[in-house]
Coordinates of N, CA, C and O in Angstrom, one line a residue:
V9 N 82.6 120.9 86.1 CA 83.2 120.5 86.7 C 84.9 120.4 87.2 O 85.8 120.4 85.8
R10 N 85.4 120.6 88.1 CA 86.9 120.7 88.5 C 87.2 120.0 89.7 O 86.5 120.0 90.5
L11 N 88.2 119.4 89.2 CA 88.8 118.9 90.3 C 90.4 119.4 90.6 O 91.3 119.1 89.7
A12 N 90.6 119.7 91.6 CA 91.8 120.6 92.1 C 92.5 119.5 92.9 O 92.6 119.4 94.4
A13 N 94.0 118.9 92.6 CA 94.7 118.2 93.5 C 95.8 118.9 94.0 O 96.3 119.8 93.2
S14 N 96.5 118.6 94.9 CA 97.3 119.4 95.6 C 98.0 118.6 96.8 O 97.3 117.5 97.2
G15 N 99.1 118.9 97.1 CA 99.9 118.0 98.4 C 101.2 117.1 98.0 O 102.0 116.7 98.7
G16 N 101.4 117.3 96.8 CA 102.5 116.5 96.1 C 103.6 116.8 96.7 O 103.9 118.4 97.1
G17 N 104.7 116.7 96.4 CA 106.1 117.1 97.1 C 107.4 116.1 96.7 O 106.8 114.9 96.1
S18 N 108.2 116.2 96.9 CA 109.4 115.5 97.3 C 109.8 114.8 98.7 O 109.8 115.6 99.4
V19 N 109.8 113.4 98.7 CA 110.2 113.1 100.0 C 111.4 112.0 99.7 O 111.6 111.2 98.7
Q20 N 111.9 111.4 100.5 CA 112.9 110.3 100.7 C 112.2 108.7 100.7 O 111.0 109.2 101.2
S21 N 112.7 108.1 100.5 CA 112.2 106.7 100.4 C 111.8 106.5 102.0 O 112.4 106.8 103.2
G22 N 110.8 105.8 102.3 CA 110.1 105.7 103.3 C 109.1 106.8 104.2 O 108.8 106.6 105.3
G23 N 109.3 107.6 103.5 CA 108.5 109.2 103.7 C 107.2 109.1 103.7 O 106.5 108.1 103.2
S24 N 106.2 109.9 103.7 CA 105.0 110.0 103.8 C 104.5 111.5 103.4 O 105.2 112.4 103.1
L25 N 103.2 111.3 102.7 CA 102.8 112.7 101.8 C 101.0 112.5 101.9 O 100.8 111.3 102.0
K26 N 100.5 113.5 102.1 CA 98.8 113.3 102.1 C 98.3 114.4 100.9 O 98.6 115.6 100.9
L27 N 97.7 113.7 100.0 CA 97.2 114.6 98.8 C 96.0 114.7 98.8 O 95.2 114.0 99.8
S28 N 95.3 115.9 98.6 CA 94.0 116.3 98.5 C 93.3 116.9 97.1 O 94.4 116.8 96.5
C29 N 92.0 116.9 97.3 CA 91.7 116.9 96.0 C 89.9 117.5 96.1 O 89.6 116.6 96.8
G30 N 89.8 118.9 95.9 CA 88.8 119.3 96.2 C 87.7 119.4 94.7 O 88.3 119.5 93.6
A31 N 86.5 118.9 94.7 CA 85.7 118.6 93.8 C 84.9 119.9 93.6 O 84.1 120.3 94.5
F32 N 84.6 120.7 92.7 CA 83.7 121.7 92.4 C 83.0 121.4 91.1 O 83.4 121.2 90.2
G33 N 81.4 122.0 91.3 CA 80.7 121.6 90.2 C 80.0 120.3 90.4 O 79.7 120.0 91.7
Y34 N 79.4 119.8 89.4 CA 78.7 118.6 89.7 C 79.1 117.5 90.2 O 79.1 116.6 89.3
I35 N 79.6 117.5 91.0 CA 80.3 116.2 91.9 C 79.9 115.7 93.2 O 79.8 116.9 93.9
D36 N 79.0 115.3 93.4 CA 78.2 114.7 94.6 C 78.5 113.3 95.3 O 79.4 112.7 94.7
R37 N 77.7 113.0 96.1 CA 78.4 111.9 97.0 C 77.9 110.7 96.2 O 78.2 109.3 96.4
G38 N 77.0 110.8 94.9 CA 76.9 109.7 94.1 C 77.6 109.3 93.1 O 77.7 108.4 92.5
H39 N 78.7 110.2 93.0 CA 80.2 109.7 92.5 C 81.0 108.9 93.1 O 81.2 109.2 94.5
S40 N 81.7 107.9 92.3 CA 82.8 107.5 93.0 C 84.0 108.1 92.7 O 84.3 108.8 91.5
M41 N 84.7 108.4 93.7 CA 85.8 109.3 93.3 C 87.5 108.6 93.7 O 87.6 107.4 94.5
A42 N 88.4 108.8 93.0 CA 89.7 107.8 92.8 C 91.0 108.8 92.7 O 90.8 110.1 92.3
W43 N 92.0 108.2 93.2 CA 93.5 108.8 92.7 C 93.9 107.6 91.5 O 93.9 106.6 91.7
L44 N 94.6 108.6 90.8 CA 95.2 107.7 89.5 C 96.6 108.2 89.6 O 97.1 109.3 90.0
R45 N 97.7 107.7 88.8 CA 99.0 107.7 88.9 C 99.7 107.6 87.3 O 99.0 107.0 86.9
Q46 N 100.5 108.3 87.0 CA 101.3 108.2 85.5 C 102.4 108.1 85.9 O 103.0 109.7 86.1
A47 N 103.5 107.3 85.6 CA 104.8 107.8 85.8 C 105.4 107.8 84.2 O 105.0 107.4 83.2
P48 N 106.5 108.8 84.1 CA 107.0 108.6 82.6 C 107.4 107.6 82.0 O 107.8 106.7 82.6
G49 N 106.7 107.5 80.9 CA 106.9 106.4 79.9 C 105.9 105.2 80.3 O 106.1 104.2 79.8
K50 N 104.9 105.3 81.2 CA 104.0 104.4 81.5 C 102.3 104.7 81.4 O 102.2 106.0 81.3
E51 N 102.0 103.6 81.7 CA 100.3 104.0 81.3 C 99.8 104.6 82.5 O 100.7 104.0 83.7
R52 N 98.9 105.3 82.4 CA 98.0 105.7 83.6 C 97.3 104.3 84.7 O 96.9 103.8 83.6
E53 N 97.5 104.5 85.8 CA 96.8 103.0 86.3 C 96.4 103.7 87.9 O 96.2 104.8 88.1
G54 N 95.1 103.1 87.9 CA 94.1 103.4 89.3 C 95.1 103.1 90.4 O 95.7 101.8 90.4
V55 N 95.1 103.8 91.4 CA 95.9 103.5 92.8 C 94.7 103.3 94.2 O 94.9 102.4 94.5
A56 N 93.7 103.9 94.0 CA 92.6 104.2 94.6 C 91.6 104.4 94.7 O 91.3 105.6 94.0
I57 N 90.4 104.1 95.4 CA 89.1 104.3 94.6 C 88.3 104.4 95.9 O 88.6 103.5 96.9
I58 N 87.2 105.1 96.0 CA 86.3 105.4 97.2 C 84.9 105.5 96.4 O 84.5 106.5 95.8
S59 N 84.1 104.4 96.7 CA 82.7 104.2 95.9 C 81.8 105.2 96.8 O 82.0 105.9 97.5
S60 N 81.0 105.3 95.6 CA 79.9 106.5 96.5 C 79.1 105.9 97.7 O 78.5 106.4 98.4
D61 N 79.3 104.7 98.0 CA 78.7 104.1 99.4 C 79.6 104.2 100.3 O 79.9 103.6 101.6
G62 N 81.3 104.4 100.2 CA 82.2 105.2 101.0 C 83.2 103.7 101.0 O 84.3 103.7 102.2
S63 N 82.9 102.9 100.3 CA 83.8 101.5 100.3 C 85.2 102.0 99.4 O 85.4 102.1 98.5
P64 N 86.1 101.5 100.2 CA 87.8 102.0 99.9 C 88.1 100.6 98.8 O 87.9 99.5 99.2
D65 N 88.8 100.8 98.1 CA 89.7 99.6 97.3 C 91.1 100.3 96.6 O 91.1 101.3 96.7
Y66 N 91.9 99.5 96.6 CA 93.3 99.9 96.5 C 94.1 98.9 95.3 O 93.9 97.4 95.3
T67 N 94.9 99.6 94.3 CA 95.5 98.6 94.0 C 96.7 97.6 94.5 O 97.1 98.1 95.6
D68 N 97.0 96.2 94.4 CA 97.6 95.6 95.2 C 99.0 96.3 95.5 O 99.6 96.3 96.5
R69 N 99.8 97.3 94.6 CA 101.0 98.1 94.8 C 101.0 98.7 96.0 O 102.0 99.1 96.4
V70 N 99.8 99.0 96.3 CA 99.6 100.2 97.3 C 99.0 99.9 98.8 O 99.0 100.6 99.6
K71 N 98.1 98.7 98.6 CA 97.6 98.3 100.0 C 98.4 98.2 101.1 O 99.7 97.5 101.0
G72 N 98.1 98.6 102.0 CA 98.6 98.7 103.3 C 99.6 99.9 103.6 O 100.1 100.1 104.5
R73 N 99.7 100.5 102.5 CA 100.4 101.8 102.7 C 99.9 102.9 102.3 O 100.0 104.2 102.8
F74 N 98.8 103.0 101.5 CA 98.0 104.2 101.3 C 96.6 103.9 101.7 O 95.9 103.1 101.6
T75 N 95.8 105.2 102.1 CA 94.9 104.9 102.4 C 93.8 106.1 101.9 O 94.4 107.5 101.8
I76 N 92.9 106.0 101.5 CA 92.0 107.0 100.9 C 90.9 107.1 101.6 O 90.1 106.5 102.3
S77 N 90.3 108.3 101.8 CA 89.5 108.7 102.5 C 88.7 110.1 102.2 O 89.0 110.7 101.0
R78 N 87.3 110.2 102.3 CA 86.6 111.4 101.5 C 85.6 112.2 102.6 O 85.3 111.5 103.5
D79 N 85.8 113.4 102.5 CA 85.0 114.2 103.4 C 83.8 115.0 102.3 O 84.0 115.8 101.5
L80 N 82.6 114.5 102.7 CA 81.6 114.8 102.2 C 81.0 116.1 101.9 O 80.5 116.7 101.0
A81 N 81.3 116.7 103.4 CA 80.8 118.1 103.8 C 81.8 118.9 102.9 O 81.0 120.0 102.8
K82 N 83.0 118.7 102.6 CA 84.1 119.6 102.1 C 84.0 119.1 100.4 O 84.7 119.8 99.6
N83 N 83.1 118.2 100.2 CA 83.5 117.6 98.9 C 85.0 117.5 98.5 O 85.4 117.8 97.1
T84 N 85.6 116.8 99.5 CA 87.0 116.7 99.0 C 87.4 115.1 99.3 O 86.9 114.2 100.2
I85 N 88.6 114.7 98.6 CA 89.2 113.3 99.0 C 90.3 113.4 99.5 O 91.1 114.7 99.0
Y86 N 91.3 112.7 99.8 CA 92.5 112.7 100.5 C 93.3 111.4 100.2 O 92.5 110.3 100.0
L87 N 94.3 111.3 99.8 CA 95.0 110.1 99.9 C 96.6 110.3 100.9 O 97.4 111.3 100.5
Q88 N 96.4 109.4 102.0 CA 97.3 109.2 102.8 C 98.3 108.3 102.6 O 98.0 107.2 102.2
M89 N 99.7 108.9 102.4 CA 100.8 107.9 101.4 C 101.8 107.6 102.4 O 102.4 108.7 102.5
N90 N 101.9 106.4 103.0 CA 103.2 106.1 104.0 C 104.0 105.1 103.2 O 103.9 104.4 102.0
D91 N 105.1 105.3 103.7 CA 106.3 104.3 103.5 C 106.5 104.3 102.0 O 106.3 103.4 101.0
L92 N 106.4 105.7 101.6 CA 106.5 105.9 100.0 C 108.1 105.3 99.2 O 109.1 105.4 100.4
Q93 N 108.0 104.7 98.2 CA 108.8 104.4 97.4 C 109.1 105.0 96.2 O 108.2 105.7 95.8
P94 N 110.3 104.7 95.6 CA 110.8 105.3 94.3 C 109.7 105.0 93.3 O 109.7 105.7 92.4
D95 N 109.4 104.1 93.3 CA 108.5 103.2 92.2 C 106.8 104.1 92.5 O 106.2 103.9 91.3
D96 N 106.8 104.6 93.4 CA 105.7 105.6 94.1 C 105.6 107.0 92.9 O 104.8 107.6 92.9
T97 N 107.1 107.2 92.5 CA 107.0 108.3 91.9 C 106.1 108.8 90.5 O 106.3 107.6 89.6
A98 N 105.4 109.7 90.3 CA 104.4 109.7 89.2 C 103.6 110.9 89.5 O 103.8 111.6 90.7
M99 N 103.1 111.7 88.6 CA 101.8 112.4 88.4 C 100.8 111.8 89.1 O 100.0 110.6 88.4
Y100 N 100.0 112.6 90.0 CA 99.0 111.9 90.9 C 97.8 113.0 90.5 O 98.1 114.0 90.8
Y101 N 96.7 112.0 89.8 CA 95.7 112.8 89.4 C 94.2 112.5 89.9 O 94.2 111.2 91.0
C102 N 93.2 113.3 90.4 CA 92.0 112.7 91.1 C 91.0 112.5 90.1 O 91.4 113.3 89.0
A103 N 90.2 111.6 90.4 CA 89.1 111.5 89.1 C 87.7 111.4 89.8 O 87.8 110.8 90.9
A104 N 86.6 111.2 88.8 CA 85.2 111.1 89.5 C 84.4 110.4 88.4 O 84.6 110.8 87.0
D105 N 83.7 109.7 88.9 CA 82.7 109.0 87.7 C 81.4 108.7 88.4 O 81.3 108.2 89.8
R106 N 80.2 109.0 87.6 CA 79.2 108.5 88.1 C 78.6 107.5 87.8 O 77.4 107.1 88.5
R107 N 78.9 106.5 87.0 CA 78.4 105.4 86.5 C 78.4 104.2 87.4 O 77.8 103.4 87.4
N108 N 79.4 104.5 88.5 CA 79.2 103.5 89.5 C 79.7 102.0 89.5 O 78.7 101.2 89.7
Y109 N 80.4 101.7 88.3 CA 81.1 100.3 88.1 C 81.5 99.7 89.5 O 82.0 100.5 90.1
A110 N 82.1 98.5 89.0 CA 82.8 98.1 90.1 C 84.0 98.8 90.5 O 84.6 99.2 89.2
S111 N 84.6 98.5 91.8 CA 85.9 99.2 91.8 C 87.0 98.8 91.0 O 87.8 99.3 90.5
G112 N 87.1 97.3 90.8 CA 88.1 96.7 89.9 C 87.9 97.3 88.8 O 89.1 97.4 88.0
Y113 N 86.9 97.6 88.0 CA 87.3 98.1 86.8 C 87.9 99.6 86.8 O 88.6 99.7 85.9
Y114 N 87.6 100.1 87.8 CA 88.1 101.7 87.6 C 89.3 101.5 87.9 O 90.5 102.0 87.1
L115 N 90.0 100.6 88.9 CA 91.5 100.4 89.1 C 92.1 99.8 87.8 O 93.3 100.1 87.7
Q116 N 91.7 98.9 87.2 CA 92.5 98.3 86.0 C 92.4 99.0 85.0 O 93.4 99.0 84.3
T117 N 91.3 99.9 84.7 CA 91.3 100.7 83.2 C 91.4 102.2 83.5 O 91.7 103.0 82.9
A118 N 91.4 102.7 84.6 CA 91.5 104.2 85.3 C 90.5 105.1 84.1 O 90.9 106.3 83.7
D119 N 89.4 104.2 83.9 CA 88.5 105.0 83.2 C 87.5 105.9 83.9 O 86.5 105.2 84.6
F120 N 87.3 106.9 83.7 CA 86.7 107.9 84.3 C 85.9 109.1 83.6 O 87.0 109.4 82.6
Q121 N 85.0 109.6 84.0 CA 84.1 110.6 83.4 C 85.0 112.1 83.4 O 85.0 112.6 82.4
Y122 N 85.5 111.9 84.6 CA 86.2 113.4 85.0 C 87.7 113.1 85.6 O 87.6 112.1 86.4
R123 N 88.6 114.1 85.1 CA 90.0 113.9 85.9 C 90.5 115.5 85.9 O 90.2 116.2 84.9
G124 N 91.3 115.4 87.0 CA 91.7 116.9 87.2 C 93.3 117.0 86.7 O 93.7 116.0 86.3
Q125 N 93.6 118.3 87.1 CA 95.2 118.1 86.7 C 95.9 117.7 88.1 O 95.3 117.4 89.0
G126 N 96.9 117.2 87.6 CA 97.7 116.4 88.7 C 98.7 117.1 89.7 O 98.9 118.3 89.4
T127 N 99.3 116.4 90.8 CA 100.4 116.7 91.6 C 101.4 115.9 91.5 O 100.9 114.7 91.6
Q128 N 102.3 116.3 91.4 CA 104.0 115.7 91.2 C 104.2 114.9 92.5 O 104.3 116.0 93.6
V129 N 104.3 113.7 92.5 CA 104.9 113.3 93.9 C 106.4 112.6 93.2 O 106.4 111.5 92.4
T130 N 107.5 112.9 94.0 CA 108.7 112.2 93.5 C 109.3 111.6 94.9 O 109.3 112.4 95.8
V131 N 109.8 110.6 95.0 CA 110.3 109.7 96.1 C 111.9 109.6 95.5 O 112.3 108.7 94.8
T132 N 112.5 110.1 96.2 CA 114.5 109.5 96.1 C 114.8 108.5 97.1 O 114.4 108.6 98.3
V133 N 115.9 107.9 96.5 CA 116.5 107.1 97.4 C 116.9 107.6 98.3 O 117.6 108.9 98.7

């Protein structure tokens, strides 16, 4: 299993970025997939998740600004990030899990069976 994230970069406050994550290997529609992030000196946190039934959920800090989506044909998930703020600066990772627990569990614990390498997002004032 490999999860390959891309699309990070440096933007000014209020800007937008779109992250992509391709899943390779045994990741299919039965997996929940998500975006996590970790800022320097802070714990990893769940940002957005899309369940196996296609339902999205978000941590409160990004609701209304971030949108997660999934292309099953391409086995890829995306994270459209708008109105980025300096607090959004972090390494962003995509993750997948077959256990299909409640979305709240994943967002609170960032506990996933699979996690890929990250892509850095930096937001400047």
